[in-house]
């Protein structure tokens, strides 16, 4: 039985650009911006990095294929550089490659960079999914939209637990308002204007019951992480953050092809979370975790994820939302940086951006957003739609 990589890999440097409409920068500029911050944070020389991973999703409208864009941009001297893609979990996939290389002894110090530049396409949403899913798109999901797919998750969840749709919408509005309030404190966020639950409820409907503020936008951005062994990390800094668990689950297809899944939750999240808790030795996530960064592409995703992660009992997450459990001042703050709602979703960068926030919180370097005495943080990076998804769950601690 695999024993995992708990405490075998440490983070020594993190970098994250300002996300948004970065007309001022090419993808290569964003890569460099995130990399330079990570290098300064780690306090190492470029020549000490011996392997790198690049995460981008829509290579057709971005930096192109292969690891060469990263190698050329950073002038990495003929190192092993690999480009990876795993839908919206791409950023964490790049981070996973770097961590596994260090844990296996194949690398001393490894770099993971995620980047996406989507605003240049001139299109309000993501590029066409036929570029990401190939012919499968035309056979199985010819008319799907991301808001539509997650709206079905909301209506199914409300129906299963007997929740009045208006009560459900009010809970979703509180989730979005909570994230925008935190994002207003973050100078790297794309959207920094607080919105009230009432404003969220009055916003135009995108796909009922999801309104404008229930949906994240697209943006440009990059993030970087530098990882190494615990021994090297302790020789470089006093506060390295250790990887406690790193799990990814991809659908086997049963959600769409059988009747075993009822459409009210994300099966991949439940599987990845269970494995991550086992790897990290966590018995009661509600009591042991200090902070969450989850994939809030839509407000309903965040609500359901509270339950899929085992934080809230099934059908009871709305009660926790209403009691402020996940507020910045709550017991388990969620999206202390503003999340996808305020950062947007430059796909390749989002997973590492989440890790950036958790690491800064654990190191007590989150500024106005700092929460008191965090010990364990979790990131949840989801790709695809409820019936067809890949999900990563990672846990970090000092």
Short mmCIF file of C-alpha atoms in Angstrom, two decimals:
data_model
loop_
_atom_site.label_atom_id
_atom_site.label_comp_id
_atom_site.label_asym_id
_atom_site.label_seq_id
_atom_site.Cartn_x
_atom_site.Cartn_y
_atom_site.Cartn_z
CA UNK A 1 0.00 0.00 0.00
CA UNK A 2 1.32 3.45 -0.92
CA UNK A 3 2.31 5.56 2.08
CA UNK A 4 2.25 8.95 0.35
CA UNK A 5 4.64 11.89 0.57
CA UNK A 6 3.71 13.39 3.94
CA UNK A 7 6.57 15.61 5.19
CA UNK A 8 8.90 14.44 2.41
CA UNK A 9 8.61 17.70 0.47
CA UNK A 10 8.80 21.31 1.67
CA UNK A 11 7.88 24.59 0.03
CA UNK A 12 10.64 27.19 0.20
CA UNK A 13 9.41 29.80 -2.26
CA UNK A 14 6.08 31.07 -3.59
CA UNK A 15 5.25 33.72 -6.18
CA UNK A 16 1.97 35.08 -7.52
CA UNK A 17 1.24 37.90 -9.95
CA UNK A 18 -1.58 40.34 -9.74
CA UNK A 19 -4.47 38.68 -11.56
CA UNK A 20 -6.76 40.57 -13.90
CA UNK A 21 -6.84 42.15 -17.33
CA UNK A 22 -3.10 42.15 -17.81
CA UNK A 23 -2.92 43.90 -21.17
CA UNK A 24 0.48 45.14 -20.00
CA UNK A 25 2.07 41.71 -19.94
CA UNK A 26 2.49 38.66 -22.15
CA UNK A 27 2.25 35.18 -20.64
CA UNK A 28 6.05 35.09 -20.56
CA UNK A 29 6.08 38.32 -18.53
CA UNK A 30 3.64 36.81 -16.04
CA UNK A 31 5.77 33.67 -15.72
CA UNK A 32 8.83 35.79 -15.00
CA UNK A 33 6.97 37.96 -12.49
CA UNK A 34 5.79 34.97 -10.45
CA UNK A 35 9.16 33.22 -10.76
CA UNK A 36 11.19 36.19 -9.52
CA UNK A 37 9.02 36.54 -6.41
CA UNK A 38 9.36 32.82 -5.70
CA UNK A 39 13.13 32.97 -6.13
CA UNK A 40 13.44 35.92 -3.77
CA UNK A 41 11.20 34.15 -1.28
CA UNK A 42 13.32 30.97 -1.46
CA UNK A 43 16.65 32.79 -1.32
CA UNK A 44 18.33 30.53 -3.88
CA UNK A 45 20.12 30.98 -7.20
CA UNK A 46 18.53 29.99 -10.52
CA UNK A 47 21.26 27.40 -11.09
CA UNK A 48 20.12 25.46 -8.02
CA UNK A 49 16.81 24.46 -9.69
CA UNK A 50 17.25 21.09 -11.41
CA UNK A 51 13.76 20.33 -12.79
CA UNK A 52 10.60 22.27 -13.66
CA UNK A 53 6.93 21.76 -14.52
CA UNK A 54 4.70 24.14 -16.47
CA UNK A 55 0.90 24.07 -16.17
CA UNK A 56 -1.26 25.59 -18.92
CA UNK A 57 -4.66 24.43 -20.15
CA UNK A 58 -5.62 26.22 -23.36
CA UNK A 59 -2.25 26.04 -25.06
CA UNK A 60 -3.86 26.95 -28.40
CA UNK A 61 -4.53 30.52 -27.22
CA UNK A 62 -1.71 30.69 -24.70
CA UNK A 63 2.01 29.86 -24.73
CA UNK A 64 1.78 26.79 -26.97
CA UNK A 65 2.70 23.20 -26.32
CA UNK A 66 5.71 21.58 -24.54
CA UNK A 67 7.84 22.77 -21.66
CA UNK A 68 9.94 24.94 -23.95
CA UNK A 69 8.02 28.21 -23.25
CA UNK A 70 9.00 27.93 -19.58
CA UNK A 71 12.56 26.85 -20.31
CA UNK A 72 13.09 29.68 -22.78
CA UNK A 73 11.44 32.36 -20.67
CA UNK A 74 13.46 31.56 -17.56
CA UNK A 75 16.62 30.57 -19.45
CA UNK A 76 16.73 27.23 -17.65
CA UNK A 77 19.95 25.54 -18.84
CA UNK A 78 18.69 22.43 -20.65
CA UNK A 79 16.85 21.16 -17.59
CA UNK A 80 14.06 18.57 -17.66
CA UNK A 81 11.01 20.81 -18.14
CA UNK A 82 7.58 19.24 -18.58
CA UNK A 83 4.28 20.85 -19.54
CA UNK A 84 1.16 19.32 -17.96
CA UNK A 85 -2.59 19.89 -18.34
CA UNK A 86 -5.49 18.45 -16.34
CA UNK A 87 -8.46 20.76 -16.99
CA UNK A 88 -8.89 23.39 -14.25
CA UNK A 89 -6.71 21.29 -11.89
CA UNK A 90 -3.73 22.00 -14.13
CA UNK A 91 -1.90 24.20 -11.63
CA UNK A 92 -1.94 21.56 -8.91
CA UNK A 93 -0.92 18.96 -11.48
CA UNK A 94 2.26 20.95 -12.18
CA UNK A 95 2.87 21.25 -8.44
CA UNK A 96 2.36 17.49 -8.05
CA UNK A 97 5.03 16.76 -10.66
CA UNK A 98 7.58 18.90 -8.85
CA UNK A 99 6.73 17.39 -5.45
CA UNK A 100 6.88 13.80 -6.67
CA UNK A 101 10.29 14.44 -8.27
CA UNK A 102 11.68 15.70 -4.95
CA UNK A 103 10.04 12.92 -2.93
CA UNK A 104 11.46 10.29 -5.28
CA UNK A 105 14.97 11.69 -5.02
CA UNK A 106 15.03 12.58 -8.72
CA UNK A 107 15.29 16.31 -7.97
CA UNK A 108 16.86 18.37 -5.17
CA UNK A 109 15.04 21.63 -5.89
CA UNK A 110 12.11 21.71 -8.34
CA UNK A 111 9.97 24.49 -9.76
CA UNK A 112 6.27 24.48 -10.63
CA UNK A 113 4.72 27.34 -12.61
CA UNK A 114 1.11 27.78 -13.69
CA UNK A 115 0.06 30.45 -16.17
CA UNK A 116 -2.88 31.34 -18.39
CA UNK A 117 -3.62 34.45 -20.38
CA UNK A 118 -7.24 34.42 -21.47
CA UNK A 119 -8.28 38.07 -21.77
CA UNK A 120 -6.33 38.45 -25.01
CA UNK A 121 -8.80 36.13 -26.73
CA UNK A 122 -11.38 38.90 -26.59
CA UNK A 123 -14.01 36.39 -25.47
CA UNK A 124 -15.98 36.79 -22.25
CA UNK A 125 -15.82 33.14 -21.17
CA UNK A 126 -13.45 30.27 -21.59
CA UNK A 127 -12.36 29.22 -25.08
CA UNK A 128 -14.49 26.55 -26.78
CA UNK A 129 -14.37 23.28 -24.90
CA UNK A 130 -14.00 21.31 -28.11
CA UNK A 131 -10.35 22.39 -27.93
CA UNK A 132 -10.04 20.78 -24.51
CA UNK A 133 -12.23 17.70 -24.88
CA UNK A 134 -11.79 16.73 -28.51
CA UNK A 135 -14.48 14.69 -30.29
CA UNK A 136 -15.87 13.57 -26.91
CA UNK A 137 -17.42 17.01 -26.60
CA UNK A 138 -19.56 16.56 -29.71
CA UNK A 139 -20.79 13.08 -28.79
CA UNK A 140 -21.68 13.56 -25.13
CA UNK A 141 -21.90 17.27 -24.26
CA UNK A 142 -22.72 19.15 -27.46
CA UNK A 143 -24.76 21.92 -25.81
CA UNK A 144 -23.24 22.13 -22.36
CA UNK A 145 -22.10 25.33 -20.68
CA UNK A 146 -20.20 25.52 -17.40
CA UNK A 147 -22.85 27.70 -15.67
CA UNK A 148 -25.58 25.38 -16.93
CA UNK A 149 -23.82 22.26 -15.65
CA UNK A 150 -23.28 23.71 -12.18
CA UNK A 151 -26.82 25.16 -12.07
CA UNK A 152 -28.06 21.57 -12.38
CA UNK A 153 -25.88 20.70 -9.38
CA UNK A 154 -27.67 23.43 -7.42
CA UNK A 155 -31.22 22.41 -8.33
CA UNK A 156 -30.48 18.75 -7.66
CA UNK A 157 -28.89 19.60 -4.28
CA UNK A 158 -31.86 21.76 -3.27
CA UNK A 159 -34.33 19.06 -4.31
CA UNK A 160 -32.51 16.22 -2.54
CA UNK A 161 -32.40 17.99 0.81
CA UNK A 162 -35.78 19.73 0.57
CA UNK A 163 -34.28 23.22 0.50
CA UNK A 164 -36.50 26.02 -0.70
CA UNK A 165 -34.76 27.47 -3.79
CA UNK A 166 -34.99 31.00 -2.40
CA UNK A 167 -33.33 29.85 0.84
CA UNK A 168 -30.68 28.16 -1.27
CA UNK A 169 -30.07 31.31 -3.32
CA UNK A 170 -29.68 33.37 -0.14
CA UNK A 171 -27.00 30.96 1.10
CA UNK A 172 -25.18 31.15 -2.24
CA UNK A 173 -25.33 34.95 -2.02
CA UNK A 174 -23.70 34.86 1.41
CA UNK A 175 -20.91 32.67 0.05
CA UNK A 176 -20.16 35.06 -2.79
CA UNK A 177 -20.42 38.15 -0.58
CA UNK A 178 -18.05 36.57 1.95
CA UNK A 179 -15.40 35.97 -0.72
CA UNK A 180 -15.70 39.46 -2.22
CA UNK A 181 -15.26 40.99 1.24
CA UNK A 182 -11.98 39.07 1.67
CA UNK A 183 -10.85 39.82 -1.88
CA UNK A 184 -11.22 43.54 -1.25
CA UNK A 185 -8.29 43.19 1.17
CA UNK A 186 -6.04 41.51 -1.41
CA UNK A 187 -3.97 43.74 -3.74
CA UNK A 188 -3.37 40.83 -6.15
CA UNK A 189 -7.06 40.11 -6.74
CA UNK A 190 -8.78 41.01 -10.02
CA UNK A 191 -12.05 42.22 -8.45
CA UNK A 192 -11.66 44.21 -5.22
CA UNK A 193 -15.09 45.70 -4.59
CA UNK A 194 -17.20 44.24 -1.77
CA UNK A 195 -20.74 43.24 -2.65
CA UNK A 196 -23.61 42.62 -0.26
CA UNK A 197 -25.79 39.51 -0.33
CA UNK A 198 -28.64 41.74 -1.52
CA UNK A 199 -26.56 42.90 -4.50
CA UNK A 200 -25.72 39.30 -5.33
CA UNK A 201 -29.42 38.35 -5.25
CA UNK A 202 -30.39 41.25 -7.56
CA UNK A 203 -27.72 40.47 -10.18
CA UNK A 204 -28.74 39.17 -13.62
CA UNK A 205 -29.33 35.44 -13.82
CA UNK A 206 -26.76 33.51 -15.85
CA UNK A 207 -28.20 30.00 -15.42
CA UNK A 208 -30.89 29.74 -12.74
CA UNK A 209 -30.36 29.76 -9.80
CA UNK A 210 -26.85 31.12 -10.47
CA UNK A 211 -26.59 34.87 -10.97
CA UNK A 212 -23.68 36.99 -12.15
CA UNK A 213 -21.95 37.09 -8.76
CA UNK A 214 -22.35 33.33 -8.33
CA UNK A 215 -19.97 32.80 -11.26
CA UNK A 216 -16.22 33.46 -11.40
CA UNK A 217 -14.77 35.33 -14.33
CA UNK A 218 -11.74 34.72 -16.50
CA UNK A 219 -8.51 36.65 -16.10
CA UNK A 220 -4.77 36.60 -16.70
CA UNK A 221 -2.24 35.49 -14.11
CA UNK A 222 0.61 33.23 -13.07
CA UNK A 223 1.84 31.60 -9.87
CA UNK A 224 4.99 29.68 -8.96
CA UNK A 225 6.21 27.32 -6.25
CA UNK A 226 9.70 26.06 -5.41
CA UNK A 227 9.96 22.79 -3.48
CA UNK A 228 12.80 20.78 -2.02
CA UNK A 229 13.66 18.21 0.63
CA UNK A 230 12.95 18.93 4.31
CA UNK A 231 16.69 18.96 5.05
CA UNK A 232 17.50 21.58 2.42
CA UNK A 233 14.41 23.60 3.36
CA UNK A 234 15.41 23.81 7.02
CA UNK A 235 18.89 24.97 6.01
CA UNK A 236 17.42 27.82 3.96
CA UNK A 237 14.63 29.23 6.12
CA UNK A 238 13.00 28.98 9.52
CA UNK A 239 9.43 28.63 8.28
CA UNK A 240 9.25 26.11 5.43
CA UNK A 241 5.77 24.73 4.80
CA UNK A 242 5.50 20.97 4.41
CA UNK A 243 3.30 19.01 2.05
CA UNK A 244 1.13 16.78 4.21
CA UNK A 245 -0.95 15.27 1.40
CA UNK A 246 -1.33 15.60 -2.35
CA UNK A 247 -4.08 13.62 -4.05
CA UNK A 248 -5.85 13.78 -7.38
CA UNK A 249 -8.94 11.84 -8.48
CA UNK A 250 -10.22 11.69 -12.05
CA UNK A 251 -13.68 10.41 -12.92
CA UNK A 252 -13.95 6.86 -14.19
CA UNK A 253 -17.11 7.83 -16.06
CA UNK A 254 -19.67 6.18 -13.82
CA UNK A 255 -21.35 9.50 -13.00
CA UNK A 256 -22.54 9.81 -16.59
CA UNK A 257 -22.93 6.15 -17.49
CA UNK A 258 -24.67 4.65 -14.44
CA UNK A 259 -27.43 5.59 -11.97
CA UNK A 260 -25.22 5.30 -8.89
CA UNK A 261 -24.53 9.06 -8.79
CA UNK A 262 -27.47 11.36 -8.02
CA UNK A 263 -25.96 14.65 -9.27
CA UNK A 264 -25.93 16.42 -5.88
CA UNK A 265 -22.20 16.22 -5.14
CA UNK A 266 -18.78 15.74 -6.74
CA UNK A 267 -17.64 12.15 -6.48
CA UNK A 268 -14.03 13.00 -7.36
CA UNK A 269 -13.84 15.47 -4.47
CA UNK A 270 -15.04 12.90 -1.95
CA UNK A 271 -12.51 10.34 -3.21
CA UNK A 272 -9.56 12.75 -3.32
CA UNK A 273 -10.42 14.16 0.12
CA UNK A 274 -10.63 10.73 1.73
CA UNK A 275 -7.22 9.78 0.36
CA UNK A 276 -5.70 13.13 1.35
CA UNK A 277 -6.94 12.83 4.93
CA UNK A 278 -5.53 9.30 5.14
CA UNK A 279 -2.18 10.50 3.77
CA UNK A 280 -2.03 13.44 6.18
CA UNK A 281 -3.32 11.45 9.17
CA UNK A 282 -6.36 13.67 9.61
CA UNK A 283 -9.27 12.04 11.44
CA UNK A 284 -11.64 14.99 11.87
CA UNK A 285 -11.15 17.68 9.19
CA UNK A 286 -13.73 20.02 10.76
CA UNK A 287 -11.67 20.21 13.94
CA UNK A 288 -8.16 19.86 12.53
CA UNK A 289 -8.09 22.13 9.46
CA UNK A 290 -7.44 25.84 9.98
CA UNK A 291 -8.13 27.27 6.51
CA UNK A 292 -9.61 26.24 3.15
CA UNK A 293 -9.02 27.41 -0.42
CA UNK A 294 -11.61 25.65 -2.57
CA UNK A 295 -12.47 25.80 -6.25
CA UNK A 296 -15.34 28.28 -6.13
CA UNK A 297 -15.93 28.49 -9.87
CA UNK A 298 -19.60 28.84 -8.88
CA UNK A 299 -21.09 29.49 -5.43
CA UNK A 300 -22.88 26.14 -5.47
CA UNK A 301 -19.53 24.41 -6.02
CA UNK A 302 -18.21 25.92 -2.80
CA UNK A 303 -21.37 24.98 -0.88
CA UNK A 304 -21.30 21.36 -2.03
CA UNK A 305 -17.53 21.12 -1.51
CA UNK A 306 -17.95 21.90 2.20
CA UNK A 307 -19.81 18.59 2.41
CA UNK A 308 -17.68 16.65 -0.07
CA UNK A 309 -14.63 17.53 2.05
CA UNK A 310 -16.35 16.23 5.17
CA UNK A 311 -16.39 19.64 6.85
CA UNK A 312 -20.19 19.99 6.95
CA UNK A 313 -22.63 17.07 7.35
CA UNK A 314 -24.58 16.16 4.20
CA UNK A 315 -27.42 18.59 3.57
CA UNK A 316 -26.28 20.88 6.42
CA UNK A 317 -23.71 23.17 4.79
CA UNK A 318 -26.22 26.03 4.55
CA UNK A 319 -26.44 26.07 8.35
CA UNK A 320 -22.66 26.45 8.59
CA UNK A 321 -22.72 29.23 5.99
CA UNK A 322 -25.44 31.09 7.87
CA UNK A 323 -23.51 30.74 11.15
CA UNK A 324 -20.35 32.20 9.60
CA UNK A 325 -18.16 29.10 9.95
CA UNK A 326 -16.31 29.92 6.70
CA UNK A 327 -16.08 33.70 7.10
CA UNK A 328 -12.67 35.35 7.44
CA UNK A 329 -13.38 35.61 11.17
CA UNK A 330 -14.93 32.15 11.39
CA UNK A 331 -13.53 28.88 12.71
CA UNK A 332 -12.46 27.63 9.25
CA UNK A 333 -12.05 30.59 6.88
CA UNK A 334 -12.60 29.70 3.24
CA UNK A 335 -11.25 31.87 0.40
CA UNK A 336 -9.32 34.25 2.65
CA UNK A 337 -7.73 35.70 -0.50
CA UNK A 338 -11.06 36.17 -2.32
CA UNK A 339 -10.96 32.90 -4.24
CA UNK A 340 -11.86 32.48 -7.88
CA UNK A 341 -14.70 34.95 -7.36
CA UNK A 342 -12.19 37.77 -6.96
CA UNK A 343 -9.14 36.41 -8.78
CA UNK A 344 -10.95 35.05 -11.82
CA UNK A 345 -9.72 31.79 -13.23
CA UNK A 346 -6.60 31.78 -15.40
CA UNK A 347 -6.78 28.03 -15.42
CA UNK A 348 -3.14 26.97 -15.28
CA UNK A 349 -2.41 29.39 -12.45
CA UNK A 350 -5.38 28.91 -10.10
CA UNK A 351 -4.21 25.78 -8.26
CA UNK A 352 -0.82 27.26 -7.35
CA UNK A 353 -2.48 30.59 -6.48
CA UNK A 354 -4.52 28.69 -3.88
CA UNK A 355 -1.34 27.14 -2.46
CA UNK A 356 0.24 30.61 -2.35
CA UNK A 357 -2.50 31.88 -0.04
CA UNK A 358 -2.37 28.88 2.30
CA UNK A 359 1.42 29.07 2.56
CA UNK A 360 1.33 32.82 3.31
CA UNK A 361 -1.33 32.26 5.96
CA UNK A 362 0.71 29.47 7.60
CA UNK A 363 3.76 31.76 7.61
CA UNK A 364 1.72 34.66 9.05
CA UNK A 365 2.44 36.81 5.99
CA UNK A 366 -1.10 37.41 4.70
CA UNK A 367 -1.35 41.04 5.80
CA UNK A 368 -4.85 42.33 6.48
CA UNK A 369 -6.28 38.91 5.69
CA UNK A 370 -4.18 37.06 8.25
CA UNK A 371 -6.10 34.56 10.34
CA UNK A 372 -4.96 33.71 13.89
CA UNK A 373 -2.66 30.71 14.45
CA UNK A 374 -3.30 28.46 11.42
CA UNK A 375 -1.69 25.01 11.57
CA UNK A 376 -3.12 23.04 8.63
CA UNK A 377 -4.48 24.36 5.34
CA UNK A 378 -6.28 22.62 2.48
CA UNK A 379 -6.54 23.47 -1.22
CA UNK A 380 -9.19 21.98 -3.52
CA UNK A 381 -8.65 22.43 -7.25
CA UNK A 382 -11.43 21.11 -9.49
CA UNK A 383 -11.53 20.63 -13.24
CA UNK A 384 -14.46 19.77 -15.49
CA UNK A 385 -18.13 19.69 -14.52
CA UNK A 386 -19.98 17.72 -11.81
CA UNK A 387 -20.57 14.69 -14.03
CA UNK A 388 -17.11 14.68 -15.57
CA UNK A 389 -14.34 15.98 -13.35
CA UNK A 390 -10.82 15.77 -12.04
CA UNK A 391 -10.13 17.00 -8.52
CA UNK A 392 -7.03 17.58 -6.44
CA UNK A 393 -7.01 17.94 -2.66
CA UNK A 394 -3.76 19.03 -1.03
CA UNK A 395 -2.92 19.66 2.62
CA UNK A 396 -0.11 21.80 3.99
CA UNK A 397 1.32 22.46 7.44
CA UNK A 398 4.34 23.70 9.36
#
